[in-house]
XYZ file of C-alpha atoms in Angstrom:
503
model
C 111.086 97.899 91.744
C 110.217 94.232 91.222
C 108.876 91.937 93.902
C 112.196 90.115 94.009
C 113.937 93.312 95.197
C 111.608 93.825 98.156
C 112.924 93.082 101.655
C 113.090 89.519 102.925
C 110.818 88.876 105.921
C 112.834 86.041 107.478
C 114.716 88.135 110.027
C 111.983 90.702 110.606
C 111.659 89.755 114.320
C 115.138 91.245 114.902
C 114.152 94.436 113.104
C 110.895 94.566 115.077
C 112.839 94.318 118.351
C 115.029 97.246 117.301
C 112.043 99.397 116.315
C 110.288 98.706 119.616
C 113.475 99.315 121.623
C 113.738 102.767 120.046
C 110.025 103.477 120.773
C 109.351 103.677 117.031
C 105.643 103.212 117.731
C 102.488 105.302 117.306
C 102.745 106.487 120.909
C 106.482 107.051 120.628
C 106.017 109.212 117.531
C 103.406 111.351 119.251
C 105.689 111.850 122.253
C 108.660 112.790 120.061
C 106.960 114.971 117.471
C 104.188 116.510 119.549
C 100.605 116.752 118.385
C 101.026 119.626 115.848
C 103.956 118.019 114.004
C 102.285 114.607 114.153
C 99.108 116.049 112.634
C 101.116 117.933 110.001
C 102.785 114.685 108.954
C 99.336 113.220 108.299
C 98.824 116.149 105.876
C 102.122 115.303 104.114
C 103.792 118.374 105.642
C 107.238 117.315 106.818
C 108.927 120.529 107.998
C 107.618 120.353 111.608
C 108.702 116.697 111.898
C 112.141 117.498 110.472
C 112.573 120.208 113.100
C 111.442 117.818 115.849
C 113.989 115.152 114.836
C 117.190 117.181 114.863
C 118.538 115.080 117.747
C 120.664 111.968 117.407
C 118.578 109.416 119.316
C 117.658 106.115 117.621
C 114.042 107.318 117.402
C 115.081 110.550 115.645
C 117.079 108.453 113.195
C 114.259 105.998 112.461
C 111.684 108.745 111.920
C 113.956 110.510 109.446
C 114.845 107.253 107.722
C 111.475 105.510 107.347
C 108.832 108.230 107.717
C 110.533 111.303 106.313
C 112.609 109.195 103.915
C 115.765 111.223 104.304
C 119.238 109.695 104.218
C 120.874 109.340 107.632
C 124.556 108.903 108.542
C 125.727 105.293 108.548
C 126.873 105.351 112.182
C 123.540 106.705 113.384
C 121.698 104.016 111.448
C 123.942 101.336 112.928
C 123.098 102.590 116.424
C 119.367 102.236 115.725
C 119.162 99.039 113.656
C 120.754 95.611 113.122
C 122.182 97.381 110.091
C 124.097 94.620 108.348
C 121.005 92.413 108.357
C 118.770 95.264 107.221
C 121.064 96.063 104.302
C 121.416 92.412 103.350
C 117.654 91.775 103.604
C 116.797 94.906 101.633
C 115.053 97.100 104.222
C 117.616 99.877 103.758
C 120.266 100.761 101.187
C 123.793 101.928 101.996
C 125.298 104.604 99.779
C 128.794 105.449 101.011
C 128.523 106.894 104.510
C 124.753 107.308 104.324
C 121.797 104.949 104.605
C 118.376 105.425 103.056
C 115.128 103.464 103.345
C 114.114 101.010 100.636
C 110.487 100.888 101.811
C 108.126 102.926 103.963
C 107.716 101.462 107.461
C 104.959 103.143 109.444
C 104.000 102.495 113.076
C 100.323 101.677 113.510
C 98.443 101.086 116.728
C 96.192 98.012 116.810
C 92.702 98.071 118.364
C 94.021 96.791 121.691
C 97.152 98.927 121.644
C 99.287 96.475 119.679
C 102.413 97.909 118.096
C 102.122 97.109 114.399
C 104.071 98.259 111.352
C 102.622 98.816 107.887
C 105.105 98.376 105.036
C 104.481 100.040 101.671
C 106.246 101.676 98.745
C 108.300 104.790 99.400
C 106.228 107.964 99.259
C 103.009 105.975 99.154
C 102.018 105.850 102.813
C 99.106 108.192 103.334
C 100.566 111.062 105.304
C 104.122 109.980 104.501
C 106.846 112.202 103.154
C 105.662 111.854 99.596
C 101.950 111.797 100.276
C 99.487 110.659 97.654
C 100.204 111.711 94.107
C 102.268 110.870 91.018
C 101.826 107.135 91.571
C 102.873 104.656 88.947
C 101.163 101.433 87.974
C 101.722 98.658 90.520
C 102.653 100.755 93.550
C 101.377 99.653 96.948
C 99.950 102.237 99.327
C 100.108 102.227 103.091
C 97.238 102.590 105.486
C 94.877 105.530 104.967
C 91.467 106.762 106.013
C 89.576 104.224 103.903
C 91.588 101.327 105.340
C 90.950 102.514 108.890
C 87.230 102.943 108.166
C 86.907 99.393 106.872
C 88.828 97.996 109.833
C 86.548 99.920 112.173
C 83.224 98.704 110.748
C 84.260 95.039 110.627
C 82.581 92.665 113.085
C 85.347 91.286 115.321
C 84.141 87.935 116.618
C 86.329 84.801 116.697
C 86.045 82.976 113.364
C 87.630 79.964 111.741
C 88.337 81.608 108.394
C 88.687 85.129 106.993
C 89.327 86.461 103.490
C 90.963 89.824 102.758
C 90.210 90.420 99.097
C 92.566 92.983 97.531
C 94.863 93.078 100.530
C 97.232 95.847 99.414
C 99.792 96.377 102.169
C 97.971 93.852 104.370
C 96.244 96.009 106.982
C 92.924 94.135 106.880
C 94.691 90.759 106.973
C 96.624 91.997 110.004
C 93.413 92.879 111.818
C 91.787 89.588 110.831
C 94.769 87.597 112.100
C 93.864 88.678 115.630
C 90.545 86.786 115.652
C 90.612 84.313 112.726
C 92.285 80.909 112.852
C 93.003 81.022 109.117
C 93.475 84.163 107.019
C 93.574 84.183 103.227
C 94.683 87.381 101.468
C 94.458 87.972 97.731
C 95.562 90.667 95.321
C 95.906 91.091 91.593
C 99.245 92.834 92.189
C 102.068 90.447 93.252
C 103.910 93.383 94.854
C 100.955 93.868 97.190
C 101.189 90.261 98.358
C 104.896 90.736 99.051
C 104.178 93.862 101.091
C 101.371 92.135 102.990
C 103.822 89.388 103.933
C 106.230 92.042 105.265
C 103.499 93.852 107.218
C 102.387 90.645 108.931
C 105.932 89.526 109.709
C 107.133 92.888 111.024
C 103.980 93.221 113.152
C 104.559 89.834 114.770
C 101.353 88.346 113.322
C 100.833 84.855 111.981
C 101.441 84.532 108.218
C 98.458 84.530 105.860
C 97.695 82.297 102.890
C 98.606 84.746 100.100
C 97.115 84.196 96.639
C 97.463 86.168 93.418
C 94.467 86.901 91.230
C 91.390 89.032 90.563
C 88.230 89.185 92.667
C 87.179 85.735 93.978
C 89.110 83.802 91.310
C 92.051 82.870 93.605
C 89.772 81.169 96.161
C 87.507 79.246 93.796
C 84.498 77.865 95.662
C 86.012 78.113 99.162
C 83.801 79.743 101.802
C 84.615 81.968 104.766
C 83.161 83.265 108.007
C 84.412 86.785 107.263
C 85.170 88.619 104.019
C 86.607 92.143 103.933
C 87.583 94.226 100.934
C 88.744 97.763 100.292
C 88.701 97.217 96.531
C 89.913 99.502 93.736
C 86.472 101.096 93.637
C 87.220 104.321 91.768
C 84.891 104.829 88.796
C 87.311 105.960 86.098
C 87.895 105.876 82.337
C 90.251 102.900 82.084
C 92.398 101.109 84.636
C 95.521 103.253 84.791
C 96.338 102.693 88.472
C 95.892 99.209 89.959
C 95.605 100.411 93.545
C 92.420 102.407 92.836
C 90.981 101.685 89.354
C 89.046 98.442 89.086
C 89.287 97.970 85.345
C 85.556 97.368 84.907
C 83.053 99.866 83.554
C 81.321 102.187 86.006
C 80.616 100.560 89.369
C 80.611 97.018 87.930
C 83.555 95.889 90.060
C 81.818 96.763 93.329
C 78.557 95.260 92.096
C 80.294 92.035 91.096
C 82.068 91.733 94.447
C 78.851 92.193 96.414
C 76.757 89.918 94.222
C 79.301 87.088 94.351
C 80.031 87.366 98.074
C 76.953 85.417 99.156
C 78.269 82.216 97.573
C 81.561 82.588 99.498
C 80.049 83.177 102.945
C 79.307 80.531 105.532
C 75.935 80.735 107.313
C 75.970 83.693 109.702
C 79.169 85.052 108.139
C 79.773 88.733 107.410
C 81.157 90.507 104.355
C 82.269 94.139 104.617
C 83.060 96.348 101.612
C 83.914 99.941 100.918
C 82.417 100.959 97.596
C 81.529 103.677 95.131
C 78.263 103.589 93.219
C 76.781 105.638 90.425
C 73.816 107.965 90.801
C 72.186 107.542 87.404
C 69.526 109.740 85.820
C 66.067 108.221 86.155
C 67.109 105.681 88.801
C 66.971 105.762 92.589
C 70.401 104.974 94.012
C 68.792 102.842 96.725
C 67.210 100.612 94.060
C 70.603 100.244 92.388
C 72.213 99.052 95.620
C 69.264 96.805 96.484
C 69.771 94.940 93.196
C 73.338 94.101 94.250
C 72.366 92.229 97.432
C 72.565 88.401 97.125
C 69.225 86.696 97.686
C 70.531 84.715 100.685
C 71.971 87.693 102.558
C 70.749 90.463 104.800
C 72.359 93.818 104.069
C 73.098 97.180 105.633
C 74.248 99.858 103.198
C 75.288 103.288 104.473
C 75.963 106.094 102.018
C 78.446 108.438 103.693
C 79.052 110.973 100.929
C 77.896 111.992 97.461
C 79.960 114.014 94.991
C 78.890 115.491 91.698
C 80.851 114.264 88.699
C 83.160 117.297 88.530
C 84.125 117.032 92.216
C 84.713 113.326 91.814
C 86.921 113.679 88.736
C 88.966 116.453 90.343
C 89.478 114.422 93.532
C 91.019 111.472 91.721
C 92.976 113.598 89.241
C 94.628 115.224 92.254
C 95.139 111.824 93.871
C 97.230 110.670 90.915
C 99.115 113.971 90.628
C 97.602 114.848 87.244
C 96.976 118.424 88.397
C 100.747 118.890 88.401
C 101.176 117.716 84.788
C 100.983 119.665 81.536
C 97.711 121.679 81.532
C 96.655 120.250 78.178
C 97.223 116.687 79.415
C 95.265 117.429 82.600
C 92.378 118.884 80.585
C 92.327 115.842 78.295
C 92.147 113.463 81.238
C 89.457 115.558 82.916
C 87.502 115.478 79.650
C 87.819 111.681 79.511
C 86.273 111.359 82.985
C 83.326 113.543 82.005
C 82.887 111.590 78.752
C 82.708 108.390 80.800
C 80.060 109.806 83.118
C 78.039 111.290 80.261
C 77.984 107.960 78.426
C 76.649 106.254 81.564
C 74.166 109.042 82.411
C 75.917 109.414 85.761
C 75.094 112.592 87.677
C 76.951 111.813 90.904
C 78.933 109.167 92.769
C 78.146 107.823 96.217
C 80.662 106.431 98.687
C 79.932 104.256 101.656
C 79.896 100.908 103.421
C 78.182 97.704 102.440
C 77.783 94.892 104.970
C 76.260 91.521 104.127
C 75.331 88.711 106.495
C 74.514 85.235 105.229
C 71.068 84.497 106.607
C 68.681 81.539 106.493
C 65.780 83.976 106.858
C 66.929 85.861 103.749
C 67.285 82.602 101.820
C 63.701 81.755 102.832
C 62.467 84.977 101.269
C 62.418 87.276 104.292
C 65.589 89.376 103.980
C 66.438 92.485 105.958
C 67.882 95.086 103.568
C 68.474 98.532 105.080
C 69.838 101.200 102.720
C 70.282 104.657 104.182
C 72.184 107.912 103.890
C 74.136 108.954 106.986
C 76.751 111.675 106.308
C 77.020 112.677 109.976
C 79.942 111.958 112.349
C 80.097 108.492 113.883
C 82.215 106.939 116.609
C 84.606 104.257 115.407
C 85.083 101.374 115.854
C 81.594 100.335 114.764
C 81.999 96.567 114.507
C 79.884 95.916 117.607
C 77.271 98.394 116.328
C 77.093 96.528 113.004
C 76.652 93.200 114.790
C 73.915 94.662 117.007
C 72.139 96.090 113.938
C 71.666 92.635 112.453
C 70.645 91.183 115.819
C 67.915 93.838 116.049
C 66.726 92.995 112.535
C 66.449 89.334 113.572
C 64.395 90.389 116.584
C 62.029 92.646 114.636
C 61.177 90.156 111.916
C 60.326 87.473 114.479
C 58.131 89.706 116.659
C 54.738 90.924 115.485
C 52.970 93.827 117.199
C 51.448 91.617 119.882
C 54.823 90.102 120.752
C 56.377 93.563 120.765
C 53.842 94.878 123.290
C 54.376 91.829 125.503
C 58.141 92.336 125.599
C 60.306 94.412 127.922
C 62.781 97.117 126.839
C 65.521 99.273 128.265
C 66.803 102.593 127.016
C 70.210 102.147 125.381
C 73.218 103.575 127.266
C 74.128 107.221 126.707
C 70.874 108.222 125.011
C 69.974 111.822 125.833
C 66.660 113.650 125.476
C 66.517 117.168 124.032
C 63.433 119.397 124.123
C 63.205 121.881 121.281
C 60.908 124.878 121.367
C 60.631 128.635 121.792
C 61.975 130.127 125.053
C 59.270 130.369 127.667
C 56.864 128.072 125.820
C 54.821 125.818 128.090
C 55.440 122.731 125.927
C 58.310 121.917 123.560
C 57.642 121.899 119.811
C 59.220 118.476 119.632
C 61.457 116.079 121.557
C 64.645 114.564 120.166
C 66.356 111.419 121.369
C 70.085 111.495 120.626
C 72.769 108.800 120.833
C 76.221 109.833 122.048
C 77.908 106.638 120.879
C 78.118 104.505 117.739
C 76.164 105.942 114.807
C 75.186 108.951 116.952
C 71.672 108.988 115.588
C 68.979 111.479 116.490
C 65.243 110.978 116.058
C 62.147 113.049 116.770
C 59.540 111.512 119.025
C 56.116 112.657 120.156
C 55.030 112.949 123.779
C 54.063 109.275 123.897
C 57.376 108.150 122.425
C 59.360 110.343 124.809
C 57.387 109.164 127.813
C 57.654 105.525 126.728
C 61.435 105.672 126.211
C 61.936 107.508 129.481
C 60.396 104.782 131.634
C 61.795 101.740 129.801
C 63.945 100.067 132.461
C 63.046 96.456 131.696
C 60.579 95.992 134.544
C 57.248 96.417 132.720
C 56.073 95.093 129.352
C 55.580 97.683 126.623
C 51.798 97.262 126.623
C 51.516 97.996 130.345
C 53.616 101.146 129.917
C 51.335 102.349 127.104
C 48.267 101.704 129.235
C 49.727 103.896 131.986
C 50.581 106.640 129.479
C 47.059 106.476 128.052
C 45.601 106.983 131.522
C 47.883 109.968 132.197
C 47.056 111.572 128.838
C 43.355 110.691 128.883
C 43.698 108.640 125.704
C 42.006 105.424 124.642
C 44.477 102.650 125.603
C 43.279 100.401 122.767
C 43.934 103.087 120.159
C 47.316 103.872 121.708
C 48.304 100.187 121.599
C 47.270 100.086 117.938
C 49.238 103.093 116.746
C 52.412 102.919 118.851
C 54.142 99.638 117.808
C 55.434 101.241 114.592
C 57.214 103.931 116.640
C 58.621 101.301 119.007
C 59.929 99.329 116.013
C 61.769 102.399 114.744
C 63.349 103.044 118.155
C 64.457 99.405 118.334
C 65.739 99.375 114.743
C 67.847 102.486 115.277
C 69.229 101.265 118.604
C 67.496 103.607 121.043
C 65.639 100.775 122.747
C 67.052 97.345 123.585
C 64.734 94.344 124.006
C 65.437 92.337 127.156
C 62.720 89.676 126.917
C 60.302 88.985 129.732
C 61.301 90.182 133.203
């Protein structure tokens, strides 16, 4: 299908009205299908949803038409849609007395409950009737787990300008349009730009400035307050599939994006990326990522998962449907992946998030670069958590130990204390502080750290609290003041303690 045969967005408000009138929304789908069938659809299992849509309501018709991608009778389609317009504009195709969808239209709930619609190629919406697999070059996928992750970690403050690099079906541009005055969206694939235009129009969002091209080339030297990208980060032999394969060797595409982002950010601006990176023999992966960070940016890199090279190759061979091809062809492609990794001395591949913030302190030679592994469950959205992380880094690098002990702190909301030890023991073996929100971190603390955190309510400076603890524990207060600031810094850095200044 060429871009010229995609639907026209001009009359999408009329189609949007019809979809909303039929309750073709995320909430409406859950009510109609029920939780089990709704969850099964996300696994590309359609039988439960087909059974749940045997009625003749407009919502039954729309689910079968756009989500399950089954032909529906013409009269039923006409009762659910402004059908003549939809046929003329290319949203649906009439074949005799039946109508079938020309594109996948998927309800999506915005962060404040907005009713949005993501438009993509048929069979290419994650969790759609076709699922992921057997994709051809140039197809455009709908929203999936990676897209939702990126949207969730993005800092959502009002900005003048935002760039969605590699927009795909437009989900990140749609999010950015809610808090950016101007949104630019780029993609190497012209079909993706056409789909992004449809997603924005059908969701009732303002149009974006859509530009075709690779990486930062379409925007030249323009700068932005926010950059987001879910790039084609898969490390593969060749660039067979545009939606996932970057066309550069190894993790060079992700490295290039990150390294060049600093020059495109305004002061204080954020850049958020999903990325893969190689774990190479004889090299620490943290050092590899540290070398990517622009000199004028702070960074927070979180590795969420690591796969060995066989797991990684098998994952993406299944993604493209190669496991369903001729066994000899599958084996040859598998072999090519392993050849690629062997040539690059790659022993594993990491996946995670990279956030940059343009910072005057970093440009002056005092950057904050935090690179960590955190495979544990988190609570999305994390945009506010990301913003707070960088604010805490600013605080810590401007406060020496003396300033830290003179300041006041409060325990962050929903932090719980756990005591771990043998049953009946007089004292616990250790104490754990655990967050129930955000990154959901847990950290061991000693008796001093536990006592300090427990009484931090903002009323007393840290030094006074330590003096009181020293008296209770019969310790030298000077020695306690000397050794404790490092522990306080860690609790602040990880978000267990919040500085509140002087009372």
